Structures are given as C-alpha cells and as structure tokens.
Amino acid sequence: MELSAVDLSQVPGHVACVMDGNGRWAERRGLKRTDGHAAGEEALFDAVHGALELGIEWLTVYAFSTENWRRPVDEVRYLMRFNESLLLRRVDELDDLGVRVRFVGRRDWRVPKRLIDRMDSSIDKTAGNSELTLTIAFNYGGRAEIVDSVRRLVAEGAGPDDITEAAISRHLYDPEMPEVDLMVRTSGEFRISNFLLWELAYSELVFVDTLWPDFRRQHLADAVAEFQRRTRRFGGLSG
Ligand code: IPE
Ligand code: IPE
Ligand code: MG
C-alpha cells in the first residue's frame, strides 16, 4: 500500500464507514442490486486489512440501517442471509487477523434468530483479540441508539439531573466505543443517514465518489491522509 502520504503517528483511533453504492455498482454492470452487496464483501475485507496496516484501532461499518427495512422484501431477506453467511464463512479469518468483532443496533424481532446467534458466536470467538475492533452497525439507527440509551437510564431510576452527556454515553450500545475521529462515506452522497449521530459530533467527514464495492485500502489511506490535513478545534482555538 502507498502509505507515504499518511503519518503513521497521527492515525485516527476510530474510523467509521458508510458502505454505500452497492446497488448503483451492480446496476452499472447490468447486475442485480444484491450482486452489489455481495461484491461489497471484498471491499470490507480490504478495508479491514488497510485499517490493520495503518494501525487504526476501531473501525465501524454501517451494514443495515433502521430505515433499510423500507427496501423490497427480497433485498432485505438477501441482506439478512448474506450477513449471516459472511460471518459463518469469514469469522475465522477475522479471528486470525486479531480482529475483535462487535455489533451495534437493535436486536428486534425482525432480525432472524440465526443471524443473532451468528453475531453472538462471532463476538464470543473474537472477544480476546486486540489488533482492531470491527463494529458492524446492523439494524442500527443513531436516533434509536440515543432513545435506547435514555430509556435504559430511566429504567435504572435516573432522574432529570442524572441525564447527563456522560450518562447517555455510558448507556449507548457499546459504551467502550470511542467517539469517531473520521467518517468516510462512499458513493458521492453527502449525508449521515442516521449513522452514529452521538459519536459523530466532532468527527471529520470525508465523502468519496467511489462506490463501496470498488473501495480498497488505498481509499482508506487517502481518507486518513485527508483527515491529517484537517485542523480539529472542538470548539476551541487551534495552535
Ligand atoms: C449500501 O448500498 C448497502 C446497504 C444500504 C445495505 P446501497 O444498497 O444503498 O446502494 P445504492 O445506494 O442503492 O447504490
Ligand atoms: C446508509 O445507506 C445505510 C447503509 C450503508 C447501511 P442508504 O443507502 O440506506 O442511505 P440513503 O437512503 O441513501 O440515505
Ligand atoms: Mg445507498
């Protein structure tokens, strides 16, 4: 990989990707939209290798949103089976790479039990790994996550003064997940689409035209290089 543009001592700790453009990638080739989802698997694994090479510690990918249930039932069913099969086929490889797999999202009745079981076995199998935490956002919505956090707080008996930013953060789906430093969205769309709303508060946003199935580690390195050219101020003054 061409890493020359990246300063390996200033790599973002947490990179989040909106893996978008699978359908358009397929349509441009006269293929079915679902073929685009299948082609996204290679992009995901190349991005994982890139994250490992760059020393990124947290990589979070948006695989299925709470709004994606609006898609045709066949596409939704395909995505459920595809994600189950991907975990079944490739969790050993992730484990060998030292990747710790986690999930964020709602585990409601619409997510097939077999997929939930596969998620749990992937979490358990890779729990001891520490090279990279790969979090898959599945049936995930940023608003739902904040609502679920506040609900849990209230269920624990929290009163108005207990509802603080720190308390909400501690009750998010994965309290250990650090805030996002860099968010990359593929396919030329300039929006967040309900991804990690809380965690993105001060992240740098990079939008690329590449469709997700064409995304490779070099694109990740380029996004990190772009991140390193930005000045983060967090509301203060730089320098
Ligand atoms: C992203 O690709 C994958 C999911 C949302 C599951 P899309 O399926 O949204 O592809 P486009 O945006 O229609 O091209
Ligand atoms: C966001 O992409 C969700 C995932 C990549 C899983 P969408 O394709 O669903 O987003 P919109 O509909 O273009 O905003
Ligand atoms: Mg899309």
PDB file of C-alpha atoms and ligand atoms in Angstrom:
ATOM      1  CA  MET A   1       0.000   0.000   0.000  1.00  0.00           C
ATOM      2  CA  GLU A   2       1.113   3.527  -0.745  1.00  0.00           C
ATOM      3  CA  LEU A   3       1.328   4.911   2.751  1.00  0.00           C
ATOM      4  CA  SER A   4       3.703   7.775   2.021  1.00  0.00           C
ATOM      5  CA  ALA A   5       1.006  10.414   2.453  1.00  0.00           C
ATOM      6  CA  VAL A   6      -0.043   9.034   5.848  1.00  0.00           C
ATOM      7  CA  ASP A   7       1.701   9.993   9.084  1.00  0.00           C
ATOM      8  CA  LEU A   8       1.538   6.720  10.981  1.00  0.00           C
ATOM      9  CA  SER A   9       1.995   8.513  14.299  1.00  0.00           C
ATOM     10  CA  GLN A  10      -1.236  10.532  13.811  1.00  0.00           C
ATOM     11  CA  VAL A  11      -3.685   7.899  12.675  1.00  0.00           C
ATOM     12  CA  PRO A  12      -7.339   8.361  13.719  1.00  0.00           C
ATOM     13  CA  GLY A  13      -8.255   5.990  16.517  1.00  0.00           C
ATOM     14  CA  HIS A  14     -11.777   5.375  15.258  1.00  0.00           C
ATOM     15  CA  VAL A  15     -12.830   5.369  11.620  1.00  0.00           C
ATOM     16  CA  ALA A  16     -16.456   4.794  10.621  1.00  0.00           C
ATOM     17  CA  CYS A  17     -17.591   3.924   7.089  1.00  0.00           C
ATOM     18  CA  VAL A  18     -20.964   4.270   5.428  1.00  0.00           C
ATOM     19  CA  MET A  19     -20.621   1.458   2.911  1.00  0.00           C
ATOM     20  CA  ASP A  20     -22.853   2.982   0.227  1.00  0.00           C
ATOM     21  CA  GLY A  21     -23.301   2.451  -3.502  1.00  0.00           C
ATOM     22  CA  ASN A  22     -23.652  -1.306  -3.826  1.00  0.00           C
ATOM     23  CA  GLY A  23     -26.889  -1.066  -5.786  1.00  0.00           C
ATOM     24  CA  ARG A  24     -25.542   1.505  -8.248  1.00  0.00           C
ATOM     25  CA  TRP A  25     -22.354  -0.515  -8.715  1.00  0.00           C
ATOM     26  CA  ALA A  26     -24.441  -3.518  -9.726  1.00  0.00           C
ATOM     27  CA  GLU A  27     -26.879  -1.573 -11.898  1.00  0.00           C
ATOM     28  CA  ARG A  28     -23.990  -0.078 -13.884  1.00  0.00           C
ATOM     29  CA  ARG A  29     -22.891  -3.588 -14.722  1.00  0.00           C
ATOM     30  CA  GLY A  30     -26.355  -4.838 -15.606  1.00  0.00           C
ATOM     31  CA  LEU A  31     -26.358  -6.974 -12.474  1.00  0.00           C
ATOM     32  CA  LYS A  32     -28.884  -7.351  -9.678  1.00  0.00           C
ATOM     33  CA  ARG A  33     -28.631  -4.968  -6.723  1.00  0.00           C
ATOM     34  CA  THR A  34     -27.905  -7.927  -4.491  1.00  0.00           C
ATOM     35  CA  ASP A  35     -24.800  -8.734  -6.578  1.00  0.00           C
ATOM     36  CA  GLY A  36     -23.549  -5.334  -5.477  1.00  0.00           C
ATOM     37  CA  HIS A  37     -23.964  -6.302  -1.825  1.00  0.00           C
ATOM     38  CA  ALA A  38     -22.026  -9.500  -2.488  1.00  0.00           C
ATOM     39  CA  ALA A  39     -19.243  -7.506  -4.149  1.00  0.00           C
ATOM     40  CA  GLY A  40     -19.058  -5.291  -1.071  1.00  0.00           C
ATOM     41  CA  GLU A  41     -17.578  -8.143   0.926  1.00  0.00           C
ATOM     42  CA  GLU A  42     -14.189  -7.815  -0.732  1.00  0.00           C
ATOM     43  CA  ALA A  43     -14.189  -4.075  -0.111  1.00  0.00           C
ATOM     44  CA  LEU A  44     -14.924  -4.651   3.559  1.00  0.00           C
ATOM     45  CA  PHE A  45     -12.086  -7.117   3.969  1.00  0.00           C
ATOM     46  CA  ASP A  46      -9.654  -4.919   2.088  1.00  0.00           C
ATOM     47  CA  ALA A  47     -10.634  -2.023   4.353  1.00  0.00           C
ATOM     48  CA  VAL A  48     -10.030  -4.247   7.388  1.00  0.00           C
ATOM     49  CA  HIS A  49      -6.546  -5.086   6.089  1.00  0.00           C
ATOM     50  CA  GLY A  50      -5.940  -1.403   5.459  1.00  0.00           C
ATOM     51  CA  ALA A  51      -7.041  -0.491   8.982  1.00  0.00           C
ATOM     52  CA  LEU A  52      -4.667  -3.101  10.396  1.00  0.00           C
ATOM     53  CA  GLU A  53      -1.767  -1.842   8.272  1.00  0.00           C
ATOM     54  CA  LEU A  54      -2.434   1.759   9.258  1.00  0.00           C
ATOM     55  CA  GLY A  55      -2.814   0.930  12.944  1.00  0.00           C
ATOM     56  CA  ILE A  56      -6.423   2.112  13.202  1.00  0.00           C
ATOM     57  CA  GLU A  57      -7.824   0.578  16.391  1.00  0.00           C
ATOM     58  CA  TRP A  58     -11.569   0.942  15.826  1.00  0.00           C
ATOM     59  CA  LEU A  59     -13.355   0.502  12.510  1.00  0.00           C
ATOM     60  CA  THR A  60     -17.146   0.747  12.456  1.00  0.00           C
ATOM     61  CA  VAL A  61     -19.127  -0.073   9.319  1.00  0.00           C
ATOM     62  CA  TYR A  62     -22.776   0.619   8.516  1.00  0.00           C
ATOM     63  CA  ALA A  63     -24.242  -2.620   7.196  1.00  0.00           C
ATOM     64  CA  PHE A  64     -28.008  -2.164   7.704  1.00  0.00           C
ATOM     65  CA  SER A  65     -29.904   0.850   8.960  1.00  0.00           C
ATOM     66  CA  THR A  66     -33.191   1.014  10.830  1.00  0.00           C
ATOM     67  CA  GLU A  67     -34.536   2.620   7.642  1.00  0.00           C
ATOM     68  CA  ASN A  68     -33.311  -0.147   5.318  1.00  0.00           C
ATOM     69  CA  TRP A  69     -36.417  -2.206   6.227  1.00  0.00           C
ATOM     70  CA  ARG A  70     -38.170   0.040   3.699  1.00  0.00           C
ATOM     71  CA  ARG A  71     -36.455  -1.844   0.878  1.00  0.00           C
ATOM     72  CA  PRO A  72     -38.128  -4.631  -1.120  1.00  0.00           C
ATOM     73  CA  VAL A  73     -38.603  -7.712   0.995  1.00  0.00           C
ATOM     74  CA  ASP A  74     -36.345  -9.806  -1.265  1.00  0.00           C
ATOM     75  CA  GLU A  75     -33.450  -7.407  -0.841  1.00  0.00           C
ATOM     76  CA  VAL A  76     -33.940  -7.296   2.937  1.00  0.00           C
ATOM     77  CA  ARG A  77     -34.061 -11.095   3.083  1.00  0.00           C
ATOM     78  CA  TYR A  78     -30.908 -11.286   0.966  1.00  0.00           C
ATOM     79  CA  LEU A  79     -29.074  -8.909   3.313  1.00  0.00           C
ATOM     80  CA  MET A  80     -30.061 -10.959   6.380  1.00  0.00           C
ATOM     81  CA  ARG A  81     -28.796 -14.181   4.820  1.00  0.00           C
ATOM     82  CA  PHE A  82     -25.732 -12.548   3.324  1.00  0.00           C
ATOM     83  CA  ASN A  83     -24.579 -11.154   6.648  1.00  0.00           C
ATOM     84  CA  GLU A  84     -25.173 -14.489   8.352  1.00  0.00           C
ATOM     85  CA  SER A  85     -23.193 -16.286   5.670  1.00  0.00           C
ATOM     86  CA  LEU A  86     -20.367 -13.754   5.722  1.00  0.00           C
ATOM     87  CA  LEU A  87     -19.906 -14.266   9.454  1.00  0.00           C
ATOM     88  CA  LEU A  88     -20.069 -18.026   9.075  1.00  0.00           C
ATOM     89  CA  ARG A  89     -17.534 -18.104   6.242  1.00  0.00           C
ATOM     90  CA  ARG A  90     -15.095 -15.465   7.404  1.00  0.00           C
ATOM     91  CA  VAL A  91     -15.071 -15.091  11.174  1.00  0.00           C
ATOM     92  CA  ASP A  92     -12.089 -17.453  11.485  1.00  0.00           C
ATOM     93  CA  GLU A  93     -10.130 -15.233   9.124  1.00  0.00           C
ATOM     94  CA  LEU A  94     -11.011 -12.163  11.169  1.00  0.00           C
ATOM     95  CA  ASP A  95     -10.003 -14.042  14.296  1.00  0.00           C
ATOM     96  CA  ASP A  96      -6.636 -14.990  12.746  1.00  0.00           C
ATOM     97  CA  LEU A  97      -6.050 -11.320  11.934  1.00  0.00           C
ATOM     98  CA  GLY A  98      -6.583 -10.379  15.574  1.00  0.00           C
ATOM     99  CA  VAL A  99      -9.861  -8.597  14.889  1.00  0.00           C
ATOM    100  CA  ARG A 100     -12.441  -8.284  17.662  1.00  0.00           C
ATOM    101  CA  VAL A 101     -15.933  -8.279  16.173  1.00  0.00           C
ATOM    102  CA  ARG A 102     -18.783  -6.355  17.786  1.00  0.00           C
ATOM    103  CA  PHE A 103     -22.234  -5.181  16.760  1.00  0.00           C
ATOM    104  CA  VAL A 104     -24.328  -2.122  17.449  1.00  0.00           C
ATOM    105  CA  GLY A 105     -28.008  -1.870  16.638  1.00  0.00           C
ATOM    106  CA  ARG A 106     -31.427  -3.009  17.740  1.00  0.00           C
ATOM    107  CA  ARG A 107     -31.921  -6.710  18.137  1.00  0.00           C
ATOM    108  CA  ASP A 108     -35.612  -6.665  17.449  1.00  0.00           C
ATOM    109  CA  TRP A 109     -37.868  -9.456  16.223  1.00  0.00           C
ATOM    110  CA  ARG A 110     -37.219  -8.614  12.575  1.00  0.00           C
ATOM    111  CA  VAL A 111     -33.594  -9.737  12.761  1.00  0.00           C
ATOM    112  CA  PRO A 112     -33.566 -13.511  12.185  1.00  0.00           C
ATOM    113  CA  LYS A 113     -32.557 -15.593  15.184  1.00  0.00           C
ATOM    114  CA  ARG A 114     -29.930 -17.419  13.127  1.00  0.00           C
ATOM    115  CA  LEU A 115     -28.235 -14.139  12.358  1.00  0.00           C
ATOM    116  CA  ILE A 116     -28.360 -13.090  16.030  1.00  0.00           C
ATOM    117  CA  ASP A 117     -26.823 -16.417  17.009  1.00  0.00           C
ATOM    118  CA  ARG A 118     -24.078 -15.934  14.413  1.00  0.00           C
ATOM    119  CA  MET A 119     -23.428 -12.421  15.720  1.00  0.00           C
ATOM    120  CA  ASP A 120     -23.116 -13.750  19.263  1.00  0.00           C
ATOM    121  CA  SER A 121     -20.764 -16.568  18.294  1.00  0.00           C
ATOM    122  CA  SER A 122     -18.610 -14.100  16.319  1.00  0.00           C
ATOM    123  CA  ILE A 123     -18.451 -11.765  19.317  1.00  0.00           C
ATOM    124  CA  ASP A 124     -17.528 -14.642  21.647  1.00  0.00           C
ATOM    125  CA  LYS A 125     -14.946 -16.156  19.327  1.00  0.00           C
ATOM    126  CA  THR A 126     -13.061 -12.906  18.784  1.00  0.00           C
ATOM    127  CA  ALA A 127     -13.560 -11.304  22.210  1.00  0.00           C
ATOM    128  CA  GLY A 128      -9.906 -11.721  23.205  1.00  0.00           C
ATOM    129  CA  ASN A 129      -8.455 -10.010  20.118  1.00  0.00           C
ATOM    130  CA  SER A 130      -6.903  -6.571  20.302  1.00  0.00           C
ATOM    131  CA  GLU A 131      -5.421  -5.585  16.921  1.00  0.00           C
ATOM    132  CA  LEU A 132      -8.612  -3.944  15.681  1.00  0.00           C
ATOM    133  CA  THR A 133     -12.206  -3.716  16.868  1.00  0.00           C
ATOM    134  CA  LEU A 134     -14.530  -4.120  13.886  1.00  0.00           C
ATOM    135  CA  THR A 135     -18.006  -2.975  14.848  1.00  0.00           C
ATOM    136  CA  ILE A 136     -20.797  -3.813  12.455  1.00  0.00           C
ATOM    137  CA  ALA A 137     -23.775  -1.477  12.710  1.00  0.00           C
ATOM    138  CA  PHE A 138     -26.747  -3.683  11.938  1.00  0.00           C
ATOM    139  CA  ASN A 139     -30.367  -2.651  12.282  1.00  0.00           C
ATOM    140  CA  TYR A 140     -28.687   0.469  13.558  1.00  0.00           C
ATOM    141  CA  GLY A 141     -30.095   3.985  13.797  1.00  0.00           C
ATOM    142  CA  GLY A 142     -28.396   6.871  15.538  1.00  0.00           C
ATOM    143  CA  ARG A 143     -31.672   8.250  16.873  1.00  0.00           C
ATOM    144  CA  ALA A 144     -32.757   4.812  18.079  1.00  0.00           C
ATOM    145  CA  GLU A 145     -29.437   4.431  19.891  1.00  0.00           C
ATOM    146  CA  ILE A 146     -29.918   7.690  21.795  1.00  0.00           C
ATOM    147  CA  VAL A 147     -33.537   6.800  22.606  1.00  0.00           C
ATOM    148  CA  ASP A 148     -32.475   3.338  23.814  1.00  0.00           C
ATOM    149  CA  SER A 149     -29.737   4.845  25.959  1.00  0.00           C
ATOM    150  CA  VAL A 150     -32.097   7.285  27.679  1.00  0.00           C
ATOM    151  CA  ARG A 151     -34.680   4.534  28.155  1.00  0.00           C
ATOM    152  CA  ARG A 152     -32.109   2.381  29.924  1.00  0.00           C
ATOM    153  CA  LEU A 153     -31.089   5.263  32.116  1.00  0.00           C
ATOM    154  CA  VAL A 154     -34.690   5.943  33.086  1.00  0.00           C
ATOM    155  CA  ALA A 155     -35.275   2.234  33.712  1.00  0.00           C
ATOM    156  CA  GLU A 156     -32.384   2.350  36.179  1.00  0.00           C
ATOM    157  CA  GLY A 157     -34.227   5.099  38.040  1.00  0.00           C
ATOM    158  CA  ALA A 158     -32.364   8.122  36.702  1.00  0.00           C
ATOM    159  CA  GLY A 159     -33.975  11.479  37.392  1.00  0.00           C
ATOM    160  CA  PRO A 160     -33.635  14.645  35.301  1.00  0.00           C
ATOM    161  CA  ASP A 161     -30.315  15.632  36.840  1.00  0.00           C
ATOM    162  CA  ASP A 162     -28.866  12.180  36.154  1.00  0.00           C
ATOM    163  CA  ILE A 163     -29.434  12.557  32.407  1.00  0.00           C
ATOM    164  CA  THR A 164     -26.009  13.916  31.535  1.00  0.00           C
ATOM    165  CA  GLU A 165     -23.889  13.563  28.416  1.00  0.00           C
ATOM    166  CA  ALA A 166     -21.589  11.183  30.268  1.00  0.00           C
ATOM    167  CA  ALA A 167     -24.542   9.074  31.420  1.00  0.00           C
ATOM    168  CA  ILE A 168     -26.015   8.878  27.913  1.00  0.00           C
ATOM    169  CA  SER A 169     -22.580   7.898  26.537  1.00  0.00           C
ATOM    170  CA  ARG A 170     -22.279   5.132  29.122  1.00  0.00           C
ATOM    171  CA  HIS A 171     -25.631   3.670  28.045  1.00  0.00           C
ATOM    172  CA  LEU A 172     -25.036   3.629  24.298  1.00  0.00           C
ATOM    173  CA  TYR A 173     -24.943   0.215  22.579  1.00  0.00           C
ATOM    174  CA  ASP A 174     -21.182  -0.122  23.153  1.00  0.00           C
ATOM    175  CA  PRO A 175     -20.028   2.130  25.982  1.00  0.00           C
ATOM    176  CA  GLU A 176     -16.410   1.278  25.190  1.00  0.00           C
ATOM    177  CA  MET A 177     -16.642   2.620  21.650  1.00  0.00           C
ATOM    178  CA  PRO A 178     -14.668   5.863  21.415  1.00  0.00           C
ATOM    179  CA  GLU A 179     -16.039   8.863  19.551  1.00  0.00           C
ATOM    180  CA  VAL A 180     -15.493   8.755  15.817  1.00  0.00           C
ATOM    181  CA  ASP A 181     -12.457  10.669  14.535  1.00  0.00           C
ATOM    182  CA  LEU A 182     -13.054  10.150  10.823  1.00  0.00           C
ATOM    183  CA  MET A 183     -16.248   9.209   8.979  1.00  0.00           C
ATOM    184  CA  VAL A 184     -15.944   8.111   5.363  1.00  0.00           C
ATOM    185  CA  ARG A 185     -18.967   7.769   3.106  1.00  0.00           C
ATOM    186  CA  THR A 186     -18.667   6.264  -0.354  1.00  0.00           C
ATOM    187  CA  SER A 187     -20.832   6.743  -3.461  1.00  0.00           C
ATOM    188  CA  GLY A 188     -20.886  10.537  -3.593  1.00  0.00           C
ATOM    189  CA  GLU A 189     -23.799  11.053  -1.194  1.00  0.00           C
ATOM    190  CA  PHE A 190     -23.264  13.903   1.259  1.00  0.00           C
ATOM    191  CA  ARG A 191     -25.288  12.781   4.224  1.00  0.00           C
ATOM    192  CA  ILE A 192     -25.146  10.888   7.503  1.00  0.00           C
ATOM    193  CA  SER A 193     -28.294   8.740   7.032  1.00  0.00           C
ATOM    194  CA  ASN A 194     -28.797   8.304  10.786  1.00  0.00           C
ATOM    195  CA  PHE A 195     -25.337   6.799  11.403  1.00  0.00           C
ATOM    196  CA  LEU A 196     -23.683   7.240  14.831  1.00  0.00           C
ATOM    197  CA  LEU A 197     -25.281  10.629  15.494  1.00  0.00           C
ATOM    198  CA  TRP A 198     -23.942  10.917  19.031  1.00  0.00           C
ATOM    199  CA  GLU A 199     -20.467   9.570  18.275  1.00  0.00           C
ATOM    200  CA  LEU A 200     -20.004  11.726  15.151  1.00  0.00           C
ATOM    201  CA  ALA A 201     -20.420  15.037  16.995  1.00  0.00           C
ATOM    202  CA  TYR A 202     -16.851  16.211  16.292  1.00  0.00           C
ATOM    203  CA  SER A 203     -15.630  13.796  13.670  1.00  0.00           C
ATOM    204  CA  GLU A 204     -14.063  14.827  10.404  1.00  0.00           C
ATOM    205  CA  LEU A 205     -16.242  13.881   7.439  1.00  0.00           C
ATOM    206  CA  VAL A 206     -14.777  12.636   4.160  1.00  0.00           C
ATOM    207  CA  PHE A 207     -17.006  11.890   1.180  1.00  0.00           C
ATOM    208  CA  VAL A 208     -15.681   9.949  -1.803  1.00  0.00           C
ATOM    209  CA  ASP A 209     -17.271   9.174  -5.158  1.00  0.00           C
ATOM    210  CA  THR A 210     -16.034   5.564  -5.223  1.00  0.00           C
ATOM    211  CA  LEU A 211     -18.870   3.064  -4.948  1.00  0.00           C
ATOM    212  CA  TRP A 212     -18.442   0.746  -1.979  1.00  0.00           C
ATOM    213  CA  PRO A 213     -17.651  -2.457  -3.941  1.00  0.00           C
ATOM    214  CA  ASP A 214     -14.687  -0.607  -5.544  1.00  0.00           C
ATOM    215  CA  PHE A 215     -13.369   0.684  -2.197  1.00  0.00           C
ATOM    216  CA  ARG A 216      -9.900  -0.605  -1.280  1.00  0.00           C
ATOM    217  CA  ARG A 217      -7.323   0.021   1.428  1.00  0.00           C
ATOM    218  CA  GLN A 218      -5.761   2.758  -0.690  1.00  0.00           C
ATOM    219  CA  HIS A 219      -9.005   4.746  -0.496  1.00  0.00           C
ATOM    220  CA  LEU A 220      -8.921   4.345   3.281  1.00  0.00           C
ATOM    221  CA  ALA A 221      -5.320   5.554   3.376  1.00  0.00           C
ATOM    222  CA  ASP A 222      -6.285   8.538   1.184  1.00  0.00           C
ATOM    223  CA  ALA A 223      -9.134   9.408   3.574  1.00  0.00           C
ATOM    224  CA  VAL A 224      -6.737   9.209   6.531  1.00  0.00           C
ATOM    225  CA  ALA A 225      -4.307  11.495   4.696  1.00  0.00           C
ATOM    226  CA  GLU A 226      -7.173  13.955   4.129  1.00  0.00           C
ATOM    227  CA  PHE A 227      -8.062  13.699   7.842  1.00  0.00           C
ATOM    228  CA  GLN A 228      -4.469  14.582   8.695  1.00  0.00           C
ATOM    229  CA  ARG A 229      -4.691  17.765   6.629  1.00  0.00           C
ATOM    230  CA  ARG A 230      -7.669  18.986   8.679  1.00  0.00           C
ATOM    231  CA  THR A 231      -7.427  21.105  11.836  1.00  0.00           C
ATOM    232  CA  ARG A 232      -9.724  19.882  14.574  1.00  0.00           C
ATOM    233  CA  ARG A 233     -10.725  22.571  17.016  1.00  0.00           C
ATOM    234  CA  PHE A 234     -13.523  21.034  19.113  1.00  0.00           C
ATOM    235  CA  GLY A 235     -14.967  24.491  19.538  1.00  0.00           C
ATOM    236  CA  GLY A 236     -11.747  25.974  20.868  1.00  0.00           C
ATOM    237  CA  LEU A 237      -8.941  27.783  19.092  1.00  0.00           C
ATOM    238  CA  SER A 238      -6.181  25.942  17.298  1.00  0.00           C
ATOM    239  CA  GLY A 239      -2.477  26.445  17.766  1.00  0.00           C
TER     240      GLY A 239
HETATM  241  C1  IPE B   1     -25.339   0.234   0.660  1.00  0.00           C
HETATM  242  O1  IPE B   1     -25.554   0.186  -0.715  1.00  0.00           O
HETATM  243  C2  IPE B   1     -25.694  -1.064   1.328  1.00  0.00           C
HETATM  244  C3  IPE B   1     -26.887  -1.012   2.175  1.00  0.00           C
HETATM  245  C4  IPE B   1     -27.610   0.053   2.406  1.00  0.00           C
HETATM  246  C5  IPE B   1     -27.310  -2.245   2.765  1.00  0.00           C
HETATM  247  P1  IPE B   1     -26.960   0.561  -1.327  1.00  0.00           P
HETATM  248  O2  IPE B   1     -27.778  -0.680  -1.426  1.00  0.00           O
HETATM  249  O3  IPE B   1     -27.587   1.670  -0.569  1.00  0.00           O
HETATM  250  O4  IPE B   1     -26.550   1.045  -2.773  1.00  0.00           O
HETATM  251  P2  IPE B   1     -27.161   2.284  -3.556  1.00  0.00           P
HETATM  252  O5  IPE B   1     -27.008   3.478  -2.666  1.00  0.00           O
HETATM  253  O6  IPE B   1     -28.591   1.964  -3.823  1.00  0.00           O
HETATM  254  O7  IPE B   1     -26.329   2.381  -4.788  1.00  0.00           O
HETATM  255  C1  IPE B   2     -26.929   4.095   4.558  1.00  0.00           C
HETATM  256  O1  IPE B   2     -27.101   3.971   3.184  1.00  0.00           O
HETATM  257  C2  IPE B   2     -27.053   2.765   5.219  1.00  0.00           C
HETATM  258  C3  IPE B   2     -26.007   1.789   4.930  1.00  0.00           C
HETATM  259  C4  IPE B   2     -24.969   1.989   4.184  1.00  0.00           C
HETATM  260  C5  IPE B   2     -26.195   0.521   5.551  1.00  0.00           C
HETATM  261  P1  IPE B   2     -28.521   4.170   2.489  1.00  0.00           P
HETATM  262  O2  IPE B   2     -28.321   3.904   1.046  1.00  0.00           O
HETATM  263  O3  IPE B   2     -29.555   3.378   3.194  1.00  0.00           O
HETATM  264  O4  IPE B   2     -28.809   5.710   2.758  1.00  0.00           O
HETATM  265  P2  IPE B   2     -29.755   6.726   1.988  1.00  0.00           P
HETATM  266  O5  IPE B   2     -31.099   6.076   1.849  1.00  0.00           O
HETATM  267  O6  IPE B   2     -29.129   6.975   0.652  1.00  0.00           O
HETATM  268  O7  IPE B   2     -29.767   7.953   2.837  1.00  0.00           O
HETATM  269 MG    MG B   3     -27.469   3.668  -0.701  1.00  0.00          MG
END
